[in-house]
Structures are given as structure tokens and as C-alpha cells.
CSV table of C-alpha atoms in Angstrom, one decimal:
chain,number,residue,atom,x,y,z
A,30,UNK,CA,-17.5,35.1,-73.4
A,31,UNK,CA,-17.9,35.3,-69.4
A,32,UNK,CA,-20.6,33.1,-67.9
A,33,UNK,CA,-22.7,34.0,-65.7
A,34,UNK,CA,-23.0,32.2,-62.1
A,35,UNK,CA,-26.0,30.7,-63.0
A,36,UNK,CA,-25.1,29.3,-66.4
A,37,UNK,CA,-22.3,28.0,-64.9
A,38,UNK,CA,-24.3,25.8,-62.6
A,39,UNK,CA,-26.6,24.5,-65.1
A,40,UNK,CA,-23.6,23.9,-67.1
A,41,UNK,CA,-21.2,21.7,-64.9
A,42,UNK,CA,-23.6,20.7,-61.9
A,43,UNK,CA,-24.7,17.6,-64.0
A,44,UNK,CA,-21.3,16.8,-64.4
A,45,UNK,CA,-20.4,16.3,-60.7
A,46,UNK,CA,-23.1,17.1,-57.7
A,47,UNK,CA,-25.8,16.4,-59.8
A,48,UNK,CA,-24.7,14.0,-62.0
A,49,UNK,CA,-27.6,12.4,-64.4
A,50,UNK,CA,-25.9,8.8,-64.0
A,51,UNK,CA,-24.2,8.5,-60.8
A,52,UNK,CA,-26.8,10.6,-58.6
A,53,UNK,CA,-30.2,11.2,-60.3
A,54,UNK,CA,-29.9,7.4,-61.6
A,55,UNK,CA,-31.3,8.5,-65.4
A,56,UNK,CA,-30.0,6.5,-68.2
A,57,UNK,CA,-28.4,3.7,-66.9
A,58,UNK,CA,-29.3,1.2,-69.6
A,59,UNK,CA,-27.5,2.3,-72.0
A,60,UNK,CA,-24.5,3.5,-70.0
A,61,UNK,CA,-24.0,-0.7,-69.3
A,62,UNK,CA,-24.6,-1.8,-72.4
A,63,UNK,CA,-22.3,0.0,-75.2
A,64,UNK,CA,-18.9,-0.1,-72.6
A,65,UNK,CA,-16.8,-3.1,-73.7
A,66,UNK,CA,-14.6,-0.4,-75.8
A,67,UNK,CA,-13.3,2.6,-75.2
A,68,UNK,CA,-14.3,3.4,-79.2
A,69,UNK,CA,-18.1,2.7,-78.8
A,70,UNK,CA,-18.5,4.6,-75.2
A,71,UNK,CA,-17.2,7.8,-76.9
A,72,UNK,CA,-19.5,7.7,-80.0
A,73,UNK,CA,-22.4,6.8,-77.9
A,74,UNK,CA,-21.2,10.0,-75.3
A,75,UNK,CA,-21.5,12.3,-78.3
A,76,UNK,CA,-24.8,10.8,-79.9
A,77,UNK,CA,-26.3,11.2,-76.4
A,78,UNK,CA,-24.4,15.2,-76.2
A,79,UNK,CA,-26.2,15.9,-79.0
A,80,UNK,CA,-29.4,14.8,-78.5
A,81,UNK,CA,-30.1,15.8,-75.0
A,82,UNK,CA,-29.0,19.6,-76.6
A,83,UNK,CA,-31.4,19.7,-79.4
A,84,UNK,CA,-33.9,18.2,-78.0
A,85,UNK,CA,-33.9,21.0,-74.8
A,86,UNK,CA,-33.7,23.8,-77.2
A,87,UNK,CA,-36.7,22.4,-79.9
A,88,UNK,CA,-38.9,21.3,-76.2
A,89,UNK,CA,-38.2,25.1,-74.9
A,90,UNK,CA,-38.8,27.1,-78.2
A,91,UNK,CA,-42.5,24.8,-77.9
A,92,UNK,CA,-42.8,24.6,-74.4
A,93,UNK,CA,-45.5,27.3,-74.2
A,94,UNK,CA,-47.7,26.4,-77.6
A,95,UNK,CA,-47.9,21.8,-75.9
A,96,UNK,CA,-50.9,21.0,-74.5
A,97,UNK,CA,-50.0,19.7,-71.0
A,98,UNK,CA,-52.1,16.2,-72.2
A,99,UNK,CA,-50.3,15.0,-74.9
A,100,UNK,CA,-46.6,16.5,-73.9
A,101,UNK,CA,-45.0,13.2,-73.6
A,102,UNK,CA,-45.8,12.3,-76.7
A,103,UNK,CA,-45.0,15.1,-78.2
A,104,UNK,CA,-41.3,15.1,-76.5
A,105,UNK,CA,-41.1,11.2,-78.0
A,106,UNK,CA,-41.7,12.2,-81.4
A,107,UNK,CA,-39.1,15.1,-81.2
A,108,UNK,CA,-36.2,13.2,-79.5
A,109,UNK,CA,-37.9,10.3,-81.9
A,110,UNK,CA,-36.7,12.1,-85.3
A,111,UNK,CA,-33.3,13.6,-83.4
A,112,UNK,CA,-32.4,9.7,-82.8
A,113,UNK,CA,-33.4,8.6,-86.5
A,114,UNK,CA,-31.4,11.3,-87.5
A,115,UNK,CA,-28.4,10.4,-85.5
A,116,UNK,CA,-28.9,7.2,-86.2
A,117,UNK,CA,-28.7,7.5,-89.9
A,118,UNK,CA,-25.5,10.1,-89.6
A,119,UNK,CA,-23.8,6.9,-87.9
A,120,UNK,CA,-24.5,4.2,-90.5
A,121,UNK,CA,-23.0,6.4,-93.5
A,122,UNK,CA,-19.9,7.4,-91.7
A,123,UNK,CA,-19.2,5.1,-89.1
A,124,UNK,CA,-20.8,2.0,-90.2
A,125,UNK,CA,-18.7,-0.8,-88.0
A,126,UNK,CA,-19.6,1.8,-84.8
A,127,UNK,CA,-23.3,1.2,-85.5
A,128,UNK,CA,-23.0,-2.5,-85.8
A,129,UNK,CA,-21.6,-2.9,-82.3
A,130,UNK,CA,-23.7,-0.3,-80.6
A,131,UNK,CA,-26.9,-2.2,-82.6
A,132,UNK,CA,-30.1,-1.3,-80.6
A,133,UNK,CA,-28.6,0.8,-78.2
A,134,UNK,CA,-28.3,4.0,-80.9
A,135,UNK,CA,-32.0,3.6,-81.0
A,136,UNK,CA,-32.5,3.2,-77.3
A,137,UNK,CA,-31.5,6.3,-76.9
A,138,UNK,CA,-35.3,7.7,-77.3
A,139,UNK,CA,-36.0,5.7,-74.5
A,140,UNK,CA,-32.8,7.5,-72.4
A,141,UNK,CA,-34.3,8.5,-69.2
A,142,UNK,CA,-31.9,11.4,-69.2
A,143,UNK,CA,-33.6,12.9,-72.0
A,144,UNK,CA,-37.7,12.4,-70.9
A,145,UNK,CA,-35.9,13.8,-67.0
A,146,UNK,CA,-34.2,17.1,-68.9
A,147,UNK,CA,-37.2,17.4,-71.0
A,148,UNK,CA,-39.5,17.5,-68.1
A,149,UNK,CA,-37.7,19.1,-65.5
A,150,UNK,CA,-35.7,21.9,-67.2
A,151,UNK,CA,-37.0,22.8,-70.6
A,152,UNK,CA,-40.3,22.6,-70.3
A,153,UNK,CA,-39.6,25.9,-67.7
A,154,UNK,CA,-37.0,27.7,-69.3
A,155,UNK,CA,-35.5,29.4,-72.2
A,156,UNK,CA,-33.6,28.4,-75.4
A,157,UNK,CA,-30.4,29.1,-74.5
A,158,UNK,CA,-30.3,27.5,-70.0
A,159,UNK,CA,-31.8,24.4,-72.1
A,160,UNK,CA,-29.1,24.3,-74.6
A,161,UNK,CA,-26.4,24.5,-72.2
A,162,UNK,CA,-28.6,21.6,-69.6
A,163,UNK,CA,-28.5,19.7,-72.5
A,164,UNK,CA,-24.8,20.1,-73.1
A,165,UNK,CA,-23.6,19.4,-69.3
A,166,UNK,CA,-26.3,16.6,-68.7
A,167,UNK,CA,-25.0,14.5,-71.8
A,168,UNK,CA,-21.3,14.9,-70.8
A,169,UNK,CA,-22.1,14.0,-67.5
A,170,UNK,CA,-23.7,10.8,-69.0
A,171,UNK,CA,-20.8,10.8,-71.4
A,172,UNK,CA,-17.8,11.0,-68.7
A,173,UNK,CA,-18.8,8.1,-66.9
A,174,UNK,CA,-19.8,6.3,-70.1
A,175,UNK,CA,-16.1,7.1,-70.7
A,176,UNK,CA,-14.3,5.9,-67.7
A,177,UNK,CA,-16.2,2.8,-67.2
A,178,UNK,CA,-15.2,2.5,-71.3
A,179,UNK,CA,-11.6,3.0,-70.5
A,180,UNK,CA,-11.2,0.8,-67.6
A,181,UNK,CA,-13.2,-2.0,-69.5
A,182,UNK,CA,-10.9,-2.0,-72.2
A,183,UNK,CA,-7.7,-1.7,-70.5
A,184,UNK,CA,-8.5,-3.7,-68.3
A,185,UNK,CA,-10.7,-6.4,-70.5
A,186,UNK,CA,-8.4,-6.8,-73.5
A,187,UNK,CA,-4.7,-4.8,-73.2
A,188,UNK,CA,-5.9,-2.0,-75.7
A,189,UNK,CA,-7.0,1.2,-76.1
A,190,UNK,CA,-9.1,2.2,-79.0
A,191,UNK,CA,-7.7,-0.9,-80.4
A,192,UNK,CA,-3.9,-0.1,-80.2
A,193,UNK,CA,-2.0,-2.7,-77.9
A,194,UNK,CA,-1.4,-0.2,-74.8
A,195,UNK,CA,0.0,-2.8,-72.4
A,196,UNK,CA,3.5,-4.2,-73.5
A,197,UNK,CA,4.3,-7.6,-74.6
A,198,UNK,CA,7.0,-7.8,-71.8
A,199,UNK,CA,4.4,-7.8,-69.4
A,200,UNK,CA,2.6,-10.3,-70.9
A,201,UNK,CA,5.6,-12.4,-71.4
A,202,UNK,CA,6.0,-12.3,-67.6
A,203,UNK,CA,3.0,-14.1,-66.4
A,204,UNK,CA,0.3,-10.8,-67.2
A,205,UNK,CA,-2.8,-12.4,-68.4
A,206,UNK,CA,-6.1,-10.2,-69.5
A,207,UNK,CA,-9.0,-10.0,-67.0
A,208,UNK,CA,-11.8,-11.6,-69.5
A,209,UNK,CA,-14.0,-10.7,-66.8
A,210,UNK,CA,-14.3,-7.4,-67.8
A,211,UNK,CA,-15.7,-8.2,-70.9
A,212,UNK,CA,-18.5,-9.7,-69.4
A,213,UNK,CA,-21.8,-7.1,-68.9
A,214,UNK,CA,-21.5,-7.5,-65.5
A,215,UNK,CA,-18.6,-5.9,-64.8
A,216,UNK,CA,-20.0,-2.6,-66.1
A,217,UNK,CA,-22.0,-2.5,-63.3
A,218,UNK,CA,-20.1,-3.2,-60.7
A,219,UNK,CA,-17.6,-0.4,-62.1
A,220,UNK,CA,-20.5,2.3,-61.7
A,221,UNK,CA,-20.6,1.1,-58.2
A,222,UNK,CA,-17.1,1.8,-57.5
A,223,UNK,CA,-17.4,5.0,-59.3
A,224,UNK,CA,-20.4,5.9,-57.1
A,225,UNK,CA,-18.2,4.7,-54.0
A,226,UNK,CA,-15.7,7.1,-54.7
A,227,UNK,CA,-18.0,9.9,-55.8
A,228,UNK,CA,-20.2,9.6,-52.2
A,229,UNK,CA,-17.1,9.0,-50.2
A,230,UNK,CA,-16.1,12.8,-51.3
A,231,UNK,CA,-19.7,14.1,-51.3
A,232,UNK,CA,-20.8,13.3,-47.7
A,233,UNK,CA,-24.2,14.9,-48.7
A,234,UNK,CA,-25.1,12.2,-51.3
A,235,UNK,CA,-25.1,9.6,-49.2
A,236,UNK,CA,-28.1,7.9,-48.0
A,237,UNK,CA,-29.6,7.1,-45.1
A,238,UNK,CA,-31.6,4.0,-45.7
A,239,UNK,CA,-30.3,0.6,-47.8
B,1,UNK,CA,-42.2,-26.4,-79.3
B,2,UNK,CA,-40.4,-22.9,-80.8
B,3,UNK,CA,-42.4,-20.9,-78.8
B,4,UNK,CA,-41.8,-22.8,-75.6
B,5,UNK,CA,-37.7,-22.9,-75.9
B,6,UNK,CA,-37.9,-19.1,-77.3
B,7,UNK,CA,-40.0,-18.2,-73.9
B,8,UNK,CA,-37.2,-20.1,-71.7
B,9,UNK,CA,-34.1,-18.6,-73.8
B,10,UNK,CA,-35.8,-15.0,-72.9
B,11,UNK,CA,-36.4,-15.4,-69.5
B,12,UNK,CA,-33.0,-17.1,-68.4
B,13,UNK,CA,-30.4,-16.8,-71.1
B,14,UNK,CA,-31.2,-13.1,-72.4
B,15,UNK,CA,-32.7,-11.5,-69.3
B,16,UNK,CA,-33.9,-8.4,-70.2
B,17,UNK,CA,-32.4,-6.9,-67.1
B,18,UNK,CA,-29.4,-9.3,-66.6
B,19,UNK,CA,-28.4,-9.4,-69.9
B,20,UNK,CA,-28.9,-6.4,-71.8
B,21,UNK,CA,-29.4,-4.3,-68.5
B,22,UNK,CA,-32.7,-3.0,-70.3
B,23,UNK,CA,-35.2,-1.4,-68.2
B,24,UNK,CA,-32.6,-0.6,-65.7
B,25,UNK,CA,-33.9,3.2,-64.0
B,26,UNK,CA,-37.4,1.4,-62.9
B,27,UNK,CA,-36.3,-1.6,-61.6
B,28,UNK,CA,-33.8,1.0,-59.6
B,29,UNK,CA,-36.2,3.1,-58.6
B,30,UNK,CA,-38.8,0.3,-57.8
B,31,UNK,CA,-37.6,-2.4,-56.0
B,32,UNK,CA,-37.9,-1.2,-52.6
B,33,UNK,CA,-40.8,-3.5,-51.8
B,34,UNK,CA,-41.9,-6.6,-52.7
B,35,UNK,CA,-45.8,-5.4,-53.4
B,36,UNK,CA,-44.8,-2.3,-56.1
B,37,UNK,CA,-42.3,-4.4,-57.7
B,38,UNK,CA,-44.9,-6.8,-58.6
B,39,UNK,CA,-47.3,-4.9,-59.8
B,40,UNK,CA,-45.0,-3.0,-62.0
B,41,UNK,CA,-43.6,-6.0,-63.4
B,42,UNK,CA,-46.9,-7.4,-64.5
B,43,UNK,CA,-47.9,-4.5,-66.3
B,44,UNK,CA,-44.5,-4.0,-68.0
B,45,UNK,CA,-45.4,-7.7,-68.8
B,46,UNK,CA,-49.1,-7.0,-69.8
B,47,UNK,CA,-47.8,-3.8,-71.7
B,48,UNK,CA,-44.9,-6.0,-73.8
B,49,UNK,CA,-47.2,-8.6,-74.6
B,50,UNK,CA,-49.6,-6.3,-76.4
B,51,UNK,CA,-47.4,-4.3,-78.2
B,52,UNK,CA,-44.9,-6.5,-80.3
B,53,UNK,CA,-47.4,-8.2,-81.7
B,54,UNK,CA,-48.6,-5.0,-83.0
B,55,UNK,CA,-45.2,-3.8,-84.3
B,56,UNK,CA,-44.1,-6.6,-85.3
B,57,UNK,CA,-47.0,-6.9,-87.8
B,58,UNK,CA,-46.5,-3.5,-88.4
B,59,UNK,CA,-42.7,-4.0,-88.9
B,60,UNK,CA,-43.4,-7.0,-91.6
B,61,UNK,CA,-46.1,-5.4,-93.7
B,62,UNK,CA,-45.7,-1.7,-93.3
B,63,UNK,CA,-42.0,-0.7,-92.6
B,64,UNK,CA,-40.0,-3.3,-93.9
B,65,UNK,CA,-38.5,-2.6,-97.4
B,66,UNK,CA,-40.5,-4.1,-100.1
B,67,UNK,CA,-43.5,-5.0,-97.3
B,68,UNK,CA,-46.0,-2.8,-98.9
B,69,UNK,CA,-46.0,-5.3,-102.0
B,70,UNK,CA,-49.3,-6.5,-100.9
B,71,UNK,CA,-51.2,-2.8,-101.7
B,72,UNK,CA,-50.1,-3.4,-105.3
B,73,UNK,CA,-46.8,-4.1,-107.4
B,74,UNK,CA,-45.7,-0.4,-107.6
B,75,UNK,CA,-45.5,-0.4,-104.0
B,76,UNK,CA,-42.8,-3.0,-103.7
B,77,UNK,CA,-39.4,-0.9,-103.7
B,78,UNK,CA,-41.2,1.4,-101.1
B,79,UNK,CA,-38.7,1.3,-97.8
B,80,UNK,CA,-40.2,2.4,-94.9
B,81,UNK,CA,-37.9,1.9,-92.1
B,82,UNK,CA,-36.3,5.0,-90.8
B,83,UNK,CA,-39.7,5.8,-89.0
B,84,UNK,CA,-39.6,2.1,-87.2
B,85,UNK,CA,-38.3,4.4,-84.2
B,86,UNK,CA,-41.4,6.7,-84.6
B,87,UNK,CA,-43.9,4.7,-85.7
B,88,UNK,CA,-42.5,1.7,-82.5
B,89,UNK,CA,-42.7,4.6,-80.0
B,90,UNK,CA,-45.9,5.6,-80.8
B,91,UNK,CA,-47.8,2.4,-80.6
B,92,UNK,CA,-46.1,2.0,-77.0
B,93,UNK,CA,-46.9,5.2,-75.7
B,94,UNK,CA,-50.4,4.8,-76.4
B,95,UNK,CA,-50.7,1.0,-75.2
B,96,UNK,CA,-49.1,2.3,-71.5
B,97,UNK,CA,-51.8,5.1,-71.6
B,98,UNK,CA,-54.1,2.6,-71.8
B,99,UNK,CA,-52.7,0.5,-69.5
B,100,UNK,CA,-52.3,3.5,-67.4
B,101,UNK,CA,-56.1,3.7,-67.4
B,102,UNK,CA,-56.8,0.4,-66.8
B,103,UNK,CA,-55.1,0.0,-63.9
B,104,UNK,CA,-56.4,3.6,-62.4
B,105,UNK,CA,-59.8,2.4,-62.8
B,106,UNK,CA,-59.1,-1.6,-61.4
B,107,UNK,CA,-56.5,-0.9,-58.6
B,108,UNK,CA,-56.0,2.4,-57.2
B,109,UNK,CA,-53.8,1.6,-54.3
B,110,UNK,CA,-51.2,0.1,-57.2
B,111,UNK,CA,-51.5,3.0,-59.0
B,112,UNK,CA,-50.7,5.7,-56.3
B,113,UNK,CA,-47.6,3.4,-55.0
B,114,UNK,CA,-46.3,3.3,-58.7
B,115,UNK,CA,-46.8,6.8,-59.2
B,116,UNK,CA,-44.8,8.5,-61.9
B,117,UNK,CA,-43.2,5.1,-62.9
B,118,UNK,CA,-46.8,4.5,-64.7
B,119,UNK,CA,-46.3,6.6,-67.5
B,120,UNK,CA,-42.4,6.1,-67.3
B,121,UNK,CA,-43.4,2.5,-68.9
B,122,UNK,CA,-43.6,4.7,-72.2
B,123,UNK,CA,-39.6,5.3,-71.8
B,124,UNK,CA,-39.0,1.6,-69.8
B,125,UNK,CA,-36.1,1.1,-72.2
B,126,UNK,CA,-37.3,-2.6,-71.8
B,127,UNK,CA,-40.4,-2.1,-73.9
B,128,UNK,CA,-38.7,-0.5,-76.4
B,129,UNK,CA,-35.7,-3.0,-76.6
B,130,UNK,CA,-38.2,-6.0,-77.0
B,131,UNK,CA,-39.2,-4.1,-80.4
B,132,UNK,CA,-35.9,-3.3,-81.2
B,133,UNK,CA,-34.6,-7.0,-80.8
B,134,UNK,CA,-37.4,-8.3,-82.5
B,135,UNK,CA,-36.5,-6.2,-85.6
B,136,UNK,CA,-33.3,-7.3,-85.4
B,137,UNK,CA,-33.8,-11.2,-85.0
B,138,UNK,CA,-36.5,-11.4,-87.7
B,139,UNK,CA,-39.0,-13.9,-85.8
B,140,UNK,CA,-40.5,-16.0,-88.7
B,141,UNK,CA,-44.3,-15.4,-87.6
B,142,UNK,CA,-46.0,-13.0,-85.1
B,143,UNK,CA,-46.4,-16.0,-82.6
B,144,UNK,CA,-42.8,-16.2,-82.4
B,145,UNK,CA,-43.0,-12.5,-81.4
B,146,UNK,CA,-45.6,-12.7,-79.2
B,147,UNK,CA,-43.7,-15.4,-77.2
B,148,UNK,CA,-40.2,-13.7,-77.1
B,149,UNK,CA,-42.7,-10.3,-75.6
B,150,UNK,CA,-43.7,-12.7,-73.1
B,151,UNK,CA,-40.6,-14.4,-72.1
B,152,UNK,CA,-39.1,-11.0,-72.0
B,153,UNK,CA,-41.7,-9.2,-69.5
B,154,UNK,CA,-41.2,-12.4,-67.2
B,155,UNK,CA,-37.9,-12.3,-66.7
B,156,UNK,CA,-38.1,-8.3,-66.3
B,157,UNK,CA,-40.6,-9.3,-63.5
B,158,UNK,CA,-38.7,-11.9,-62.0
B,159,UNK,CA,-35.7,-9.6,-61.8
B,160,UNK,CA,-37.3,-7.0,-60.2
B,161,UNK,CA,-39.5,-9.4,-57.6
B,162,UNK,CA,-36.0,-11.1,-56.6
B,163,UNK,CA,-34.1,-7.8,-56.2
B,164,UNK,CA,-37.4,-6.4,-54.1
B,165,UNK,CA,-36.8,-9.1,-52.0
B,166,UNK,CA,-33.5,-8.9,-51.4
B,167,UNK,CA,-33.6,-5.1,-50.8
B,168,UNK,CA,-36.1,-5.8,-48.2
B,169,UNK,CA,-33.6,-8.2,-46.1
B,170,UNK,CA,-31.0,-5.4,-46.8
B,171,UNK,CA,-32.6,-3.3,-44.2
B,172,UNK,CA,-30.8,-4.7,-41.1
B,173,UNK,CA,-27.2,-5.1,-42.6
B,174,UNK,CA,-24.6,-2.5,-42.1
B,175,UNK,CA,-23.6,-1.3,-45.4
B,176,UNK,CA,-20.5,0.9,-45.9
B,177,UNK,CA,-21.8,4.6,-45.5
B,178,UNK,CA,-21.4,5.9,-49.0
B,179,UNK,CA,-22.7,2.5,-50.7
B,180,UNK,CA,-25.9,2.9,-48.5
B,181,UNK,CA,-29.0,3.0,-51.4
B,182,UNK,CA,-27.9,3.3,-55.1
B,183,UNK,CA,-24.0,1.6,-54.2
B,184,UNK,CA,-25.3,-1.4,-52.9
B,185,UNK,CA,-28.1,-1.8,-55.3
B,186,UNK,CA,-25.6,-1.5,-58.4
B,187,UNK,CA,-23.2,-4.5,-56.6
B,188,UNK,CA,-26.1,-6.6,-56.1
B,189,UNK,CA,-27.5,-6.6,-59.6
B,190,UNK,CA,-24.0,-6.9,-60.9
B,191,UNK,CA,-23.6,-10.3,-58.5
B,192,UNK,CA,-27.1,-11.5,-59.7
B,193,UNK,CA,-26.5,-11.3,-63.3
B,194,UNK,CA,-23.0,-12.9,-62.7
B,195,UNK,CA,-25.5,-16.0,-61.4
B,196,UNK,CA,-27.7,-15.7,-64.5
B,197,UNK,CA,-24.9,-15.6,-66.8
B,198,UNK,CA,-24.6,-19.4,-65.8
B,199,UNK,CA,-27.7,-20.3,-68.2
B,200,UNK,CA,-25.7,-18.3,-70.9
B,201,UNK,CA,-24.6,-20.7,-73.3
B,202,UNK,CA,-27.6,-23.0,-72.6
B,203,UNK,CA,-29.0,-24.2,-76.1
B,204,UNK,CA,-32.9,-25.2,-76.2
């Protein structure tokens, strides 16, 4: 299936010039607090995928029967029962995943990327644009969930995904893990560097003002 | 005496902002002046205070399973809690209309310079994760609650009322063009909650 121009944009602008996390600052919260592992930051990715879809396509297929008054309510309650739902899926099959992620599954009703997408692009348009703004604004959120996952692991405690990934050889020669990385901080500062990098290659983000 | 160590534990040791990074796209989006930070920080204060009271009673005789045994005996296997979510959300979105009202009508100036970050309390990630928390620490009476919602919204403030300030000072430093805004702001909440991690550990 050939994609049109346009779909293309709303698919894969969020995932680079318009990124939810790293330019439109939406959904940072969560994006710190579920990165330790790489295991956790990949569940959380997809929770947040699907959730950002379904709730575009249910907010567009109602978009023209809300009253303008009570629409934020009515978008709470809908991303509301997608998170229970999501929520429940995760503690039958992937019960230890839950337990680490603990609040942050339900925080996801308070993700500012969803209330943004809800407001800005399905409220306006079809089904089908919402569906795929859903899909490219969660991996977006997801790939620098990812990364900053990856590097936090690595870097934090040898592994990946819990297999030992840095050999013992290097330990044996004087390699110690950065424990730093397992501190909360260190989330942050890594979406700083990321942002660094992303701004440094897209002289139009930057800013003008501190 | 509980209420007084839980209050400083929330403030300094689990900083909503510091700790959890809770609440994180306001205090963002905010903290450009001293004034606005304020202001939203008392009424995320204001808007936490009033509401886990209200779920947590709701929480211990509503949602909880086997909390509806006081309506009879038949109700006591009756397990409420997957709508927590729903049933937590609602009560706050209401609360920060109200809230939303009350400052319209008291302050206008604060309400124009907080704009659409008003009714963005509703989706403060903060509010929510006070609920959340307090579901998952099981506070033995609503006082308990009530103080951990106040010890919460303080620190949130003072976060955001220290990171104002700083921001304003920012103005006349040369920054490294693509850290300019958002950059910088990221590196100096991750250096700041490197200095509040030093009351981690602290036991009250």
C-alpha cells in the first residue's frame, strides 16, 4: 500500500521534526521515570503506541456528536478505560513488568501526549489521519523512551534486557559500572544530550531565548 | 507527630518533581517567571489537598475489595478497583474545574498568565500520582492522606518557584546555541534533583 504525502507526514513527523518528547515537550514524566531497563522502556513504548492509537480513532469517530463543554472529560474517560484495559492485559501476562512500572502504567491517562493528540489532531480529523497520529506520536515517545532505556542499562548495570552484554574481561581489567545511571537523574540529563544532538542537526529548533 | 515527618519525607525525600519527575510538562512550560510559577504552584497545592482526601475515602470504602462491607454482609466480596483510574480522574477533573472558577473569579491577571495550563492541572501527572501513591502506600487514616497531599503540592511548588528563579538569572548567560530553552532547562532540573537526592535516605 503506497502512502500518500500527507499520511506520510503525520506518520513520521512526530518521530523526528516534530517529535512529542524532544520538541513539543508532551509526556515527559513518564518518559524519566520507567527508564532504568531497557525491558520496562519497551513495554511502556508499546502501552503508550497503543493507547495514543485508539484513543485518536474512538475521539475522531465522536469528535462531531462532544459537546465542546465537557470534551476533556469526555477524552479522560475514554483514554481512562484504554489505560484500565492496558493495565489489566499487563498484570495477567507480564506480571513482574507491572510491578516495576507500578504507577507509571496508570499515569499514562495523565500522558500529556495523549490530552495534546486528542486536542490538536483528532478532534479535526478523520478515523484513519488519527490512527496513524496516534501510531507515529507514540513511537516517537517510544524511541526516545528506548534509547535513553538502552543507554541506562548499558551503561547503569553491564546488561541488556538482563543478559550480561559487557564481558567479564573488561571487568577484570579495572571496568567498573556507572551506578550513576541508575539514579533518576541521569534520565534527564540523557534527554538533554539527546535534545543537544537533535537541535545541533535541526538549526530551526533551536531557540532564541534561555 | 506522623503527619509532621510524613509532610517533611514528601517535600524533601520524595519530591514530587525531583523524585518521581511527576508533573514534569507544567513546571517545563511554567517556570519562566517567578510570579506564574507561584501561582500555579499554589493551586496545584490547593487542588492536591482537596482531592486525596476525597479518593482516598473513596478508595477505602468504595473501591477497595471487600470495602463495601459496611452497605451489608453480601457486599463484602464486591471488588471495585479497576475503575480507581476512572472514578480518581474524575473527582480531579472536576475539583480543577472548580478551582478553575475560583481563581477566574478572585484573580484574573493569574488566570490569563496561566492560561491553558489551568485546565492542564486535570492531566498535571502530579495530581494524579499523589492518588496513585496513596493507593499504593495504604495511609492508615485519611489525615495521613491529607498530609502526604500537602507535603506533595509543597514540594511541587517549591520546585517550580526555585527553577523560576533560576531561569530568570539564566537570561544573561551564554548558553550553547542548541541547548538554548528546553536543553538547558532539562540539565538544570537533572543537577537540582542530583542536590535533592542528598535528603534521600534521610529517615524521620
Amino acid at each position: 500500500m503506497a502512502l500518500s504525502s500527507k499520511t506520510k507526514a503525520v506518520l513520521l513527523g512526530p518521530l523526528n521534526k516534530n517529535n512529542p518528547v524532544i520538541v513539543q515537550v508532551l509526556g515527559i514524566c513518564s518518559a524519566l521515570a520507567v527508564t532504568s531497563k531497557l525491558e520496562p522502556s519497551i513495554v511502556m513504548a508499546i502501552a503508550v503506541v497503543l493507547v495514543t492509537a485508539f484513543a485518536n480513532v474512538i475521539i475522531s469517530l465522536l469528535r462531531k456528536t462532544i459537546p465542546n463543554r465537557i470534551r476533556i472529560i469526555v477524552q479522560l474517560v475514554v483514554v481512562a478505560a484504554l489505560v484500565t484495559i492496558v493495565s489489566e492485559v499487563l498484570k495477567a501476562f507480564a506480571y513482574d513488568v507491572n510491578k516495576q512500572l507500578s504507577v507509571f502504567v496508570g499515569l499514562i491517562v495523565t500522558n500529556c501526549i495523549l490530552m495534546g493528540r486528542l486536542e490538536a489532531f483528532a478532534l479535526g480529523n478523520g478515523p484513519w489521519p488519527s490512527f496513524l497520529d496516534g501510531i507515529g506520536n507514540g513511537l516517537g515517545y517510544g524511541w526516545i523512551l528506548v534509547v535513553v532505556g538502552f543507554f541506562r542499562e548499558l551503561l547503569g548495570s553491564g546488561t541488556l534486557l538482563g543478559h550480561q552484554v559487557i564481558p567479564q574481561a573488561l571487568y577484570d581489567a579495572g571496568y567498573e559500572n556507572n551506578g550513576l545511571m541508575m539514579l533518576a537523574p541521569m534520565a534527564i540529563l540523557l534527554v538533554a544530550c539527546i535534545i543537544w544532538v537533535h537541535r545541533s542537526k535541526n538549526k530551526e529548533l533551536q531557540e532564541e531565548t534561555n | 507527630m506522623d503527619a509532621i515527618s510524613l509532610i517533611v519525607r514528601s517535600i524533601f525525600v520524595d519530591n514530587m518533581i525531583f523524585a518521581y519527575f511527576l508533573g514534569m510538562c507544567s513546571f517545563l512550560a511554567v517556570s519562566k517567571n517567578v510570579k506564574t510559577a507561584l501561582g500555579l504552584g499554589v493551586a496545584v497545592t490547593f487542588v492536591l489537598v482537596l482531592t486525596l482526601p476525597i479518593n482516598y475515602m473513596l478508595e477505602n470504602y468504595v473501591l477497595k475489595a471487600g470495602a463495601l462491607q459496611w452497605l451489608g454482609e453480601e457486599y463484602a466480596g464486591v471488588d471495585l478497583s479497576v475503575f480507581s483510574l476512572l472514578v480518581f480522574i474524575a473527582i480531579i477533573a472536576s475539583f480543577v474545574q472548580l478551582v478553575e472558577m475560583v481563581i477566574e473569579r478572585f484573580s484574573p491577571s493569574l488566570y490569563n498568565s496561566l492560561g491553558i495550563f489551568l485546565p492542564l492541572i486535570a492531566v498535571n501527572c502530579a495530581i494524579l500520582g499523589g492518588s496513585l501513591f496513596m493507593q499504593q502506600r495504604e495511609f492508615a487514616n485519611v489525615g495521613l492522606a491529607t498530609a502526604y497531599g500537602f507535603g506533595s503540592g509543597i514540594g511541587w511548588l517549591l520546585a517550580i518557584v526555585g527553577m523560576a528563579a533560576i531561569r530568570e538569572k539564566l537570561e544573561y548567560s551564554h548558553v550553547p546555541k542548541p541547548l538554548k530553552g528546553l536543553g538547558i532547562t532539562f540539565i538544570i532540573t537533572a543537577l537540582m534533583a542530583i542536590g535533592f537526592m542528598s535528603f534521600s535516605g534521610i529517615d524521620i
